[in-house]
Coordinates of C-alpha atoms in Angstrom, one line a residue:
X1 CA 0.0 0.0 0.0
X2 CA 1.8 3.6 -0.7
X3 CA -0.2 6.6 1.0
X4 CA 0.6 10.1 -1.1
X5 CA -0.9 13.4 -0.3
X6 CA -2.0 16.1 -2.3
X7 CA -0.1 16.6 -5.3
X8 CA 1.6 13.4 -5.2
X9 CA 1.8 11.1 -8.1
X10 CA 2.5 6.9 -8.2
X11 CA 2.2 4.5 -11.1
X12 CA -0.8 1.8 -11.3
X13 CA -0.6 -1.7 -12.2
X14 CA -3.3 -1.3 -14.9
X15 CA -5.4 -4.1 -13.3
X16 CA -9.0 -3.7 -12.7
X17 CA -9.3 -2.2 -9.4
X18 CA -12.0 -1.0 -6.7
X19 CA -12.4 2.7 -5.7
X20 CA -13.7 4.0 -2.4
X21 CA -14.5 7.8 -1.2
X22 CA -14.8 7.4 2.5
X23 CA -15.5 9.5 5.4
X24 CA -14.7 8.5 9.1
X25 CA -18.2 9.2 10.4
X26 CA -22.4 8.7 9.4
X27 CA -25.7 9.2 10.6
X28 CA -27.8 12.0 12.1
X29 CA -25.9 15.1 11.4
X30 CA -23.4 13.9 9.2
X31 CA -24.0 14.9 5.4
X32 CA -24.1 12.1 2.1
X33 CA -21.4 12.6 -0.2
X34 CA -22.1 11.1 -4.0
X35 CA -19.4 9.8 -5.8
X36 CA -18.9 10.4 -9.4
X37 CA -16.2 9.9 -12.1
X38 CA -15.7 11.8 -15.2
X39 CA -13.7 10.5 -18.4
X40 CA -11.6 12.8 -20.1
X41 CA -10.1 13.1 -23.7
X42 CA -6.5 14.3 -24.7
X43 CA -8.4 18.0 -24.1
X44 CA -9.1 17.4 -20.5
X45 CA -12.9 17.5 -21.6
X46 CA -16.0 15.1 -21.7
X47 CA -16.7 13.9 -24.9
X48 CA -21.0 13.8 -24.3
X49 CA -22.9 12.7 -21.5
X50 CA -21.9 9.2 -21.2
X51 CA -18.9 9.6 -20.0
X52 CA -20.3 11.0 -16.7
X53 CA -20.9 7.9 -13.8
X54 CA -22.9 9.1 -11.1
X55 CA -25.7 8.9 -9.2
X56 CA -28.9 9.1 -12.1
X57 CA -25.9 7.0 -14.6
X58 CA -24.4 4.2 -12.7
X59 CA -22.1 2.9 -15.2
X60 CA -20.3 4.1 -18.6
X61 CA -21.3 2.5 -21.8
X62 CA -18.3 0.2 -21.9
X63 CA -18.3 -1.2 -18.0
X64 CA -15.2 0.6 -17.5
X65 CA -16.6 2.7 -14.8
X66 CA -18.6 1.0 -12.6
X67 CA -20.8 2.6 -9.7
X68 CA -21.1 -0.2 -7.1
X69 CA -22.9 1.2 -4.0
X70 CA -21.9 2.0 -0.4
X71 CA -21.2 0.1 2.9
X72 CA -20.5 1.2 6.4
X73 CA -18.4 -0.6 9.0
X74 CA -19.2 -0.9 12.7
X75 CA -16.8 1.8 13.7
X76 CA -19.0 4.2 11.3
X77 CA -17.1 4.3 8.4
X78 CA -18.7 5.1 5.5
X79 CA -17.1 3.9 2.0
X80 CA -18.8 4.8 -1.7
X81 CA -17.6 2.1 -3.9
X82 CA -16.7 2.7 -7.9
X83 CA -15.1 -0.2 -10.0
X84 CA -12.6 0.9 -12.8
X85 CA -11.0 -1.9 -15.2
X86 CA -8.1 0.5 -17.2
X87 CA -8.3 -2.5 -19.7
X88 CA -12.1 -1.6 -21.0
X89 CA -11.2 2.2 -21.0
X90 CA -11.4 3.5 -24.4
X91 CA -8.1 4.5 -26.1
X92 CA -9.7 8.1 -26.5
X93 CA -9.8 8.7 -22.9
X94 CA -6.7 10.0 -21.3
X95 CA -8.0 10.4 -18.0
X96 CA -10.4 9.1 -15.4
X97 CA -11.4 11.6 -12.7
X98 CA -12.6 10.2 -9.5
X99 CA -15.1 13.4 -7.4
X100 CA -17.8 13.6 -5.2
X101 CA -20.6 15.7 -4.4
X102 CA -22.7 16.9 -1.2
X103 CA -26.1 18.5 -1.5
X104 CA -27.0 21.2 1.2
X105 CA -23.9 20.8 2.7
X106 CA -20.3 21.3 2.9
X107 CA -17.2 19.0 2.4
X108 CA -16.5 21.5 5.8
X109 CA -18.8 19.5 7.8
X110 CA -17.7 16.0 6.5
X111 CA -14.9 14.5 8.9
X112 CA -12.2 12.5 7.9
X113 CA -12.3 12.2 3.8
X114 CA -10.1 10.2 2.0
X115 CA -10.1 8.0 -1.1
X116 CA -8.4 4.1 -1.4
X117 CA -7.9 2.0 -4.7
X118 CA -8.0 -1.7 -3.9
X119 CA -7.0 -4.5 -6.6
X120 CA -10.5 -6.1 -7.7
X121 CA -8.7 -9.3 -7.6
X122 CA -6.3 -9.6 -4.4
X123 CA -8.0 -6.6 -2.4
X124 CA -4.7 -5.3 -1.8
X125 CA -4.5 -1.4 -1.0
X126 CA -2.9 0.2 -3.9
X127 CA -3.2 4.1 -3.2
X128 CA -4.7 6.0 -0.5
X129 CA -4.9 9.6 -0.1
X130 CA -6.8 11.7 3.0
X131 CA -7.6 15.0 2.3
X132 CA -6.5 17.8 4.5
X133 CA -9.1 19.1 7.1
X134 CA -8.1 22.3 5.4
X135 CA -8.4 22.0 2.4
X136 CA -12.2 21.1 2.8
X137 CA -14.7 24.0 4.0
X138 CA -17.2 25.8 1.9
X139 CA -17.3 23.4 -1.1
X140 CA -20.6 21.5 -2.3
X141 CA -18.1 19.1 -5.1
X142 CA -14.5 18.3 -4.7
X143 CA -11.6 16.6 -7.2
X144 CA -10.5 13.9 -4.8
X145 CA -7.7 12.5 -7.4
X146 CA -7.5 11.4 -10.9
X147 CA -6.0 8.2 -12.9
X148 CA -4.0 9.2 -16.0
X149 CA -2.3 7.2 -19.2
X150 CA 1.4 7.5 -18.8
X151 CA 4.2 5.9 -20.9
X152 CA 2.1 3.4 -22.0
X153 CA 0.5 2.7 -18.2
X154 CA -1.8 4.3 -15.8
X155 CA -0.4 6.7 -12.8
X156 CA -2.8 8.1 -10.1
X157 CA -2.5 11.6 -9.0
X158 CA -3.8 13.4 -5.8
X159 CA -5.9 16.4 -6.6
X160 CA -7.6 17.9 -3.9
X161 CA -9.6 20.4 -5.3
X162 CA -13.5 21.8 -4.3
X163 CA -15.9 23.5 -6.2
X164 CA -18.4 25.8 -4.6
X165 CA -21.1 25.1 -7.2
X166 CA -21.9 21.5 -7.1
X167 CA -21.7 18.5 -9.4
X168 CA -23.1 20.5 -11.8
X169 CA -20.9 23.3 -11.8
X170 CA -17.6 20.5 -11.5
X171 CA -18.9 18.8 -14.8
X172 CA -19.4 22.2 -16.6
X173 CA -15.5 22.8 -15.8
X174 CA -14.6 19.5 -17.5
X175 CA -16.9 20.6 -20.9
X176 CA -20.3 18.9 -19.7
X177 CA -23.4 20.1 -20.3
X178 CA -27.0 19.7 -19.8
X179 CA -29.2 22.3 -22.1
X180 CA -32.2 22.6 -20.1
X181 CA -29.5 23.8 -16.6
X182 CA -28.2 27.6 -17.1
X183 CA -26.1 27.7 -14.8
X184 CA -22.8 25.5 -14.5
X185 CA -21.5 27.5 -11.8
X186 CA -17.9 28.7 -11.7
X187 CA -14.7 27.0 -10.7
X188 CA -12.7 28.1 -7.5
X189 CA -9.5 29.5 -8.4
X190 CA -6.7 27.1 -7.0
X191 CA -4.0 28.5 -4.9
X192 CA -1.5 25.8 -5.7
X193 CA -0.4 23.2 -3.6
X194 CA 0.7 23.8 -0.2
X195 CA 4.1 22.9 1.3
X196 CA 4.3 19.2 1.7
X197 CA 3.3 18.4 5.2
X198 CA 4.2 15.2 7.9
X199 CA 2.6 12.3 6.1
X200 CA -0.2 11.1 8.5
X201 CA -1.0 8.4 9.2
X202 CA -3.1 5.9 7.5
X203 CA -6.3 5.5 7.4
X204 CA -7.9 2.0 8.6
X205 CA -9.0 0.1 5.3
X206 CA -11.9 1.1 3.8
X207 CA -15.3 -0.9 4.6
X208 CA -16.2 -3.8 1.5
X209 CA -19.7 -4.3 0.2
X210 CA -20.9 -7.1 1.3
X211 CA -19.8 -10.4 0.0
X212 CA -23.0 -10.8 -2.3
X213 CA -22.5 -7.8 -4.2
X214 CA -18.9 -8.3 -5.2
X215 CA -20.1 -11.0 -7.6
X216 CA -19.4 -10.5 -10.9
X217 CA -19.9 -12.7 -13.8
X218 CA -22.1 -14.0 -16.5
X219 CA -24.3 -15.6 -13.4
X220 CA -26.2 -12.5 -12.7
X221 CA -27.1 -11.8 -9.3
X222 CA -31.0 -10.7 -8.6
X223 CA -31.0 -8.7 -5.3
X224 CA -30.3 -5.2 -4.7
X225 CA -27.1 -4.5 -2.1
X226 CA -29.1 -2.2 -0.5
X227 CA -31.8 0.7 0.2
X228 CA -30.7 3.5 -2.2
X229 CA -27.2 1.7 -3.5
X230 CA -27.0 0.4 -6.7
X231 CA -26.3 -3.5 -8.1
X232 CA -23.1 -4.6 -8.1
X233 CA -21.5 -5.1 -11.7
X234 CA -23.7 -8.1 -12.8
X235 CA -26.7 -7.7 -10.3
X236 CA -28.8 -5.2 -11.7
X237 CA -30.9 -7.9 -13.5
X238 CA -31.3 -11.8 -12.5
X239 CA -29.7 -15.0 -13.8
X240 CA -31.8 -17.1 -15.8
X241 CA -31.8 -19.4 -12.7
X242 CA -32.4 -17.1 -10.2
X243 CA -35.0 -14.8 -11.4
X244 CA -37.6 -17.6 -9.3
X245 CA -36.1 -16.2 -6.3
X246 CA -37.0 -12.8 -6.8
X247 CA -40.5 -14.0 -8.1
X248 CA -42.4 -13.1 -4.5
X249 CA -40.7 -9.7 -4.3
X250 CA -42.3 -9.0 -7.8
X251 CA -45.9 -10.0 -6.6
X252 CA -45.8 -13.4 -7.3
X253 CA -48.2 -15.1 -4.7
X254 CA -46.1 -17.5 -2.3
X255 CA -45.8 -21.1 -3.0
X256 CA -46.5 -20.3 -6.9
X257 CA -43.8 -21.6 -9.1
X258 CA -42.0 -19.8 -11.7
X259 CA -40.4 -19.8 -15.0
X260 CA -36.7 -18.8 -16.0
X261 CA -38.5 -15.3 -17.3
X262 CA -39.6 -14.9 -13.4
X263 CA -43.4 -15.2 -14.1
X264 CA -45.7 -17.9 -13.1
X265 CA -45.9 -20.7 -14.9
X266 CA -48.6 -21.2 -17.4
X267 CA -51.6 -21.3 -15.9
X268 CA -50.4 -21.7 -12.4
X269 CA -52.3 -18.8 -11.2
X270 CA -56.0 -18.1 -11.9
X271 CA -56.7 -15.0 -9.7
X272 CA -56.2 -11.6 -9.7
X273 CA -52.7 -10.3 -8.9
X274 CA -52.7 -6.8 -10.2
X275 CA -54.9 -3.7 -10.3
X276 CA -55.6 -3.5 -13.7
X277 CA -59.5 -1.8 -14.6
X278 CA -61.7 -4.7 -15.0
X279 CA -62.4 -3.2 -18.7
X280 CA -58.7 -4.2 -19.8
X281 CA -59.9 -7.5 -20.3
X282 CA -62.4 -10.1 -19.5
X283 CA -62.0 -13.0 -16.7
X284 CA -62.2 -16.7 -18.4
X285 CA -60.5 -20.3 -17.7
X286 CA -57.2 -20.7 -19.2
X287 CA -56.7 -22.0 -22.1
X288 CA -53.6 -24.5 -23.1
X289 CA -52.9 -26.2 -26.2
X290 CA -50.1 -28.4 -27.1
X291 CA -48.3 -28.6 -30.7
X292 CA -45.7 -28.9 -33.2
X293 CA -44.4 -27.0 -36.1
X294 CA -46.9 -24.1 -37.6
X295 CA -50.4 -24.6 -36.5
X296 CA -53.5 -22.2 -36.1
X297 CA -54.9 -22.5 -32.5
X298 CA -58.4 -21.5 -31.4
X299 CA -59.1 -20.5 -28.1
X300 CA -62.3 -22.2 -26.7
X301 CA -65.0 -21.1 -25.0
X302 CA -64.7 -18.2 -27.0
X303 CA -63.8 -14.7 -25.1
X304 CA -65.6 -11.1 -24.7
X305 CA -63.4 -8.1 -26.5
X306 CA -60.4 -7.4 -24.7
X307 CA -56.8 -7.7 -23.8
X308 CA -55.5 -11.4 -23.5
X309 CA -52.1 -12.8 -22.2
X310 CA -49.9 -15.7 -24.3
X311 CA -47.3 -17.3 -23.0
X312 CA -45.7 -20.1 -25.0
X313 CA -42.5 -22.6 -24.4
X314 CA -40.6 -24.1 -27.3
X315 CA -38.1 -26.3 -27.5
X316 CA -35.5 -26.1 -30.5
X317 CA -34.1 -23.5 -31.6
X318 CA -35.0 -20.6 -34.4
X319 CA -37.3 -18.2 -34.6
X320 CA -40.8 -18.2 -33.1
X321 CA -43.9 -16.1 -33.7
X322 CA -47.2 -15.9 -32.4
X323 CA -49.8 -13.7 -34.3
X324 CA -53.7 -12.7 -34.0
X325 CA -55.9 -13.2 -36.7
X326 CA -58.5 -11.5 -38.0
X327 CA -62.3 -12.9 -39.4
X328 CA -60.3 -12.8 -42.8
X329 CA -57.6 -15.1 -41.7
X330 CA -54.9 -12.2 -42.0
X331 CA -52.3 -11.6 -39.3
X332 CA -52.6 -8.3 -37.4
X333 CA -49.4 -6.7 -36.2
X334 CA -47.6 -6.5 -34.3
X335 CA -47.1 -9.8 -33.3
X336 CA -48.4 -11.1 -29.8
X337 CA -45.0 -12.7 -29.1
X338 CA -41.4 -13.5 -31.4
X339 CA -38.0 -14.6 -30.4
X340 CA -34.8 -16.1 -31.4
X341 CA -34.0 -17.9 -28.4
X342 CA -32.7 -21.6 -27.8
X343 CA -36.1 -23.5 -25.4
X344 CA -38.0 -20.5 -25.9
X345 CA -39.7 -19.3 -23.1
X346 CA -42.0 -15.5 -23.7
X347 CA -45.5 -13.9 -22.8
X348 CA -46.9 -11.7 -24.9
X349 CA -50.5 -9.6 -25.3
X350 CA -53.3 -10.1 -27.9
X351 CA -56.3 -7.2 -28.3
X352 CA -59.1 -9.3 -29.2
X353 CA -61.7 -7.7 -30.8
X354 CA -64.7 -10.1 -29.9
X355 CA -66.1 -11.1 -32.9
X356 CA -65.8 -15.1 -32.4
X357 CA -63.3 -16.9 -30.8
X358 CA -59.5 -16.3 -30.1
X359 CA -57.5 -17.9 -33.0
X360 CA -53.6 -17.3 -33.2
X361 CA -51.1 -18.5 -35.7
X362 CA -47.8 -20.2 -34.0
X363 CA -45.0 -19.9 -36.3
X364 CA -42.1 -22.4 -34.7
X365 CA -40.0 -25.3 -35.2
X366 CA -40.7 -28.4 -32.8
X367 CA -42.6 -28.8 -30.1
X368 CA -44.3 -26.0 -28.2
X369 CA -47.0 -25.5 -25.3
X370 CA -49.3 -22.4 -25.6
X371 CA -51.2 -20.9 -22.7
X372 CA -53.9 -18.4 -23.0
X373 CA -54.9 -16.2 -19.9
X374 CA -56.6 -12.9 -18.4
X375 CA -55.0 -9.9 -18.2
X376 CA -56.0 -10.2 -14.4
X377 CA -52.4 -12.8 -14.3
X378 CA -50.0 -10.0 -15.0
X379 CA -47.5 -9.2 -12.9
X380 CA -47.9 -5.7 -11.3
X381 CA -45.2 -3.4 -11.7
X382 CA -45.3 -0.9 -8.5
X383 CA -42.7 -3.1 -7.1
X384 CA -38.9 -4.2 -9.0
X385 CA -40.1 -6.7 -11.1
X386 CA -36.9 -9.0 -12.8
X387 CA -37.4 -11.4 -15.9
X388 CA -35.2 -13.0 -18.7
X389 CA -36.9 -12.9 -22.2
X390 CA -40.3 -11.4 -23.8
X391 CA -42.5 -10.1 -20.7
X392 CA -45.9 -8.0 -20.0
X393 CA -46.5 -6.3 -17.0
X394 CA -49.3 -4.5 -15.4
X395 CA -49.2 -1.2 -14.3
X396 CA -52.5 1.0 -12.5
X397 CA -50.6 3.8 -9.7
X398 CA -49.7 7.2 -9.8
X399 CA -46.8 8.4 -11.8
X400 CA -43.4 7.6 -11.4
X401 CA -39.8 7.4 -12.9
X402 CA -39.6 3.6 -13.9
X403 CA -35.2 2.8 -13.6
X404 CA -34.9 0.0 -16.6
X405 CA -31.8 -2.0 -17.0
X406 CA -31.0 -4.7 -18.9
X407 CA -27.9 -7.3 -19.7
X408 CA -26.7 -9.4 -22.4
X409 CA -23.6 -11.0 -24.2
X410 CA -25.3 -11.1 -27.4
X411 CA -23.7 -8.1 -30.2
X412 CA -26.9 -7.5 -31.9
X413 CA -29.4 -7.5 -28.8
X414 CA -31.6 -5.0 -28.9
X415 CA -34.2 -4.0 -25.8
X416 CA -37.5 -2.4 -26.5
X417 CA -40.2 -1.2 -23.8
X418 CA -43.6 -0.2 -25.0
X419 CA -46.6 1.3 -23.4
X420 CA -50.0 0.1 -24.1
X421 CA -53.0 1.7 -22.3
X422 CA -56.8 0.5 -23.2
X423 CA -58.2 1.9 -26.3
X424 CA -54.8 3.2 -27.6
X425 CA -51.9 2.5 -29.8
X426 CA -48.4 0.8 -28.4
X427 CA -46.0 3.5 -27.4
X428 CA -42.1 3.2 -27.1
X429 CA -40.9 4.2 -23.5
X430 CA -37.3 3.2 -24.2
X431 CA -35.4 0.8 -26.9
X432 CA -31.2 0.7 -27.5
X433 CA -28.7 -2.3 -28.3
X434 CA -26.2 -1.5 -26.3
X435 CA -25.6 -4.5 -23.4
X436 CA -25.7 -3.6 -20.2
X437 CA -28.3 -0.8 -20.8
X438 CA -30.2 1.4 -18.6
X439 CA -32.0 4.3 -18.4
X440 CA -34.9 5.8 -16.4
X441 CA -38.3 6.7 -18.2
X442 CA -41.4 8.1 -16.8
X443 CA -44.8 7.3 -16.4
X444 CA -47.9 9.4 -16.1
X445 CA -50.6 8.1 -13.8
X446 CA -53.0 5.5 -14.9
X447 CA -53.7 2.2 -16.1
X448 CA -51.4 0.4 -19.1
X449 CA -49.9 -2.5 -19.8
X450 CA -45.8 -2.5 -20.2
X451 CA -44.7 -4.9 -23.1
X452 CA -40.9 -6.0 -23.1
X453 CA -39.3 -7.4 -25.9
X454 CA -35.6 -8.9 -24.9
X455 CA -34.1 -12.4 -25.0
X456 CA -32.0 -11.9 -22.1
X457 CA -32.0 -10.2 -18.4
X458 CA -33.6 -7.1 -17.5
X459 CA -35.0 -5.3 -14.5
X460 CA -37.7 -2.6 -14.2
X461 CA -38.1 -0.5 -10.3
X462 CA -40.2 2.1 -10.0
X463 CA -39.3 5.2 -7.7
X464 CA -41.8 7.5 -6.4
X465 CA -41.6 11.4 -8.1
X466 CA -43.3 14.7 -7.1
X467 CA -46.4 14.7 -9.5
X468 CA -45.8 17.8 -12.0
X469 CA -48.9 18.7 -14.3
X470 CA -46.4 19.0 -17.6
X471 CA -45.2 15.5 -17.0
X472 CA -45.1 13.1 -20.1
X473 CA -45.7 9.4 -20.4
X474 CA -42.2 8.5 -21.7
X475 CA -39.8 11.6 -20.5
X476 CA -36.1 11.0 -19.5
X477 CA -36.1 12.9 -16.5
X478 CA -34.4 15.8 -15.4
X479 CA -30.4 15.0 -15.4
X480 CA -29.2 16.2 -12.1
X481 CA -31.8 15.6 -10.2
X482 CA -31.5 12.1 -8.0
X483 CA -33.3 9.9 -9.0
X484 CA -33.0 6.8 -6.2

């Protein structure tokens, strides 16, 4: 472990590695610091808004910067985690700087700040610097340090520098911008290093996140570290094999069983487990029908007008559609249901119009098992709900900011969440390719169905907002303000 202080320089092994801001004291009285990293070009500027991590962006688009979450140790401590890997960092990035942020407070009236790398792998203590009580008083953001390319390697300077004008106004200095905030405040004037003082000394290690949220991994973990911290790299959406586990947070009655996508399975529940207006749909007995290849299936007793839920399993592989038809035998679009997955497993949403009975076309190769249900089945999605694969939910509250996040290995993934309220056409809330994704959309109050279309992980939680009369069904909210 080497310990430097302001000014100071070392080189870095290059290895991923673990970053912690931490203050010697919490709890009543003691203000939350938000850590953040920015990544810089040859210019010492931002190249867009991605390459901001913090609290409303938890991670850059290449999982180079990672924000973990916090943990606290029984002496107090309190240690913000980021994760950086120098190996995923993109060659047009020169510099990585590691800040933090307090709202309506002071760095003044945080004790005992300092900053630690660890190595991801050994948990060795690669760098720590404290910052000076000193240099700390009237600032609302501060530059705790910064990792730099250097003769082909990384090195890790000590900055110590605050900004009187918040995250906002830190960003601004490094060429970010927001259009909708004026004001990026102004930089304080720095007064240059002072003489090098007695190194202290150390601080004790910094506290770990627990053991669960460490994990990283194709074997995605399903649980959230903690209240208001984010997933570990890997855990903000559930493994095929453990989404079951999450199933009873997601209003899945207990004892009900599960599939891989985190939904009952087919026809395993026949009562009502959302709030969905009775006119979305009608209440009738499930329907299942077993079959191979392309086939038309009809739904008996035939239904009243109204939404219905599908839900097929196919083994094979290849690709698999299910489709309404019409009293002309023609497919209406879009499709209830299509995928590409190996041992398909989806749900999907029909509109029946009422005139005779459900009939749907299955497109597939070998064998498959279709279930027809009510809407009254859906999972409702005022709590996290987790899946893997094609999903509809069921959504009747007030409005909120829905976080989405999703995770795949696949190049050519591509995520889509839609909107469908009663009488209306399917809106897109959010859609991208880029693997892991996330973003936070938001929804007015009322009743509608939300339709994802995914093969792999993902994870929707919703988070309680001030209602605002100019709010739109869909909006990316406003960028500095926190959003968990």
């Amino acid at each position: 472990m080497t310990q430097i202080i302001k000014g100071g320089n070392l080189p870095m092994s290059g290895e991923p590695m673990r970053v912690a801001v931490v203050r010697r004291a919490a709890g009543p009285g003691v203000p939350e610091i938000d850590p953040a990293a920015l990544l810089l070009d040859d210019g010492g500027k931002v190249r867009g808004r991605s390459d901001l991590v913090f609290y409303n962006q938890r991670a850059h688009a290449t999982s180079a910067v990672e924000l973990l979450g916090n943990a606290r140790s029984e002496d107090g401590r309190t240690a913000d985690w980021l994760e950086i890997d120098p190996g995923r960092v993109e060659p047009e990035v020169e510099r990585i700087v590691i800040a933090a942020s307090c709202e309506g407070a002071t760095f003044g009236e945080i004790p005992g700040l300092y900053l630690e790398a660890v190595s991801t792998a050994t948990g060795e203590r690669m760098v720590v610097y404290s910052v000076d009580d000193d240099d700390a008083t009237t600032e609302t953001a501060y530059v705790l340090g910064e990792f730099y390319r250097r003769d082909g390697g990384w090195k890790f300077r000590a900055v110590g520098q605050g900004y009187d004008s918040g995250l906002p106004g830190l960003a601004g200095d490094y060429g970010f911008a927001v259009e909708e905030e004026a004001d990026s405040g102004a930089r304080e004037a720095d007064a240059g290093p002072p003489p090098a003082p007695a190194l202290p000394e150390a601080p004790p290690p910094a506290p770990p996140l627990p053991a669960g949220t460490l994990t990283a991994g194709p074997a995605l973990a399903g649980a959230v570290t903690a209240a208001g911290a984010a997933p570990a790299p890997g855990a903000a959406v559930p493994s095929e094999a453990g989404a079951g586990a999450s199933a009873a947070a997601a209003g899945v009655p207990a004892g009900v069983p599960v599939s891989k996508s985190g939904a009952p399975l087919l026809g395993t529940i026949t009562r009502r487990i959302n709030s969905l207006p009775t006119d979305f749909g009608p209440d009738f007995p499930v329907f299942t029908q077993e079959g191979r290849g392309e086939d038309i299936v009809r739904v008996e007793p035939a239904t009243a007008a109204g939404f219905a839920v599908v839900d097929l399993v196919r083994l094979g592989d290849g690709h698999v559609e299910v489709s309404r038809l019409n009293h002309r035998n023609r497919e209406q679009s879009p499709s209830a249901l299509r995928g590409w997955a190996e041992d398909f497993t989806g749900r999907g949403i029909v509109d029946h119009d009422g005139n005779g009975p459900l009939r749907l076309r299955v497109k597939a190769r070998g064998e498959w098992k279709i279930t027809v249900s009510p809407v009254s089945v859906l999972r409702d999605a005022s709590e996290r709900v987790e899946g893997v694969g094609p999903d509809v939910l069921a959504y009747a509250g007030p409005a909120i900011d829905l976080a989405v996040r999703y995770r795949n290995s696949k190049d050519d993934a591509w995520f889509q969440l839609e909107s469908l309220r009663r009488s209306a056409s399917r809106r897109t809330l959010h859609s991208g390719d880029r693997w892991p994704g996330r973003s936070t959309v938001a929804l007015t109050r009322g009743a509608r169905l939300l339709i994802v279309s995914y093969d792999s992980a993902w994870s929707l939680t919703p988070r309680e907002v001030t209602p605002h009369p100019n709010r739109r069904e869909g909006e990316v909210p406003p960028f500095w303000r926190r959003l968990r």
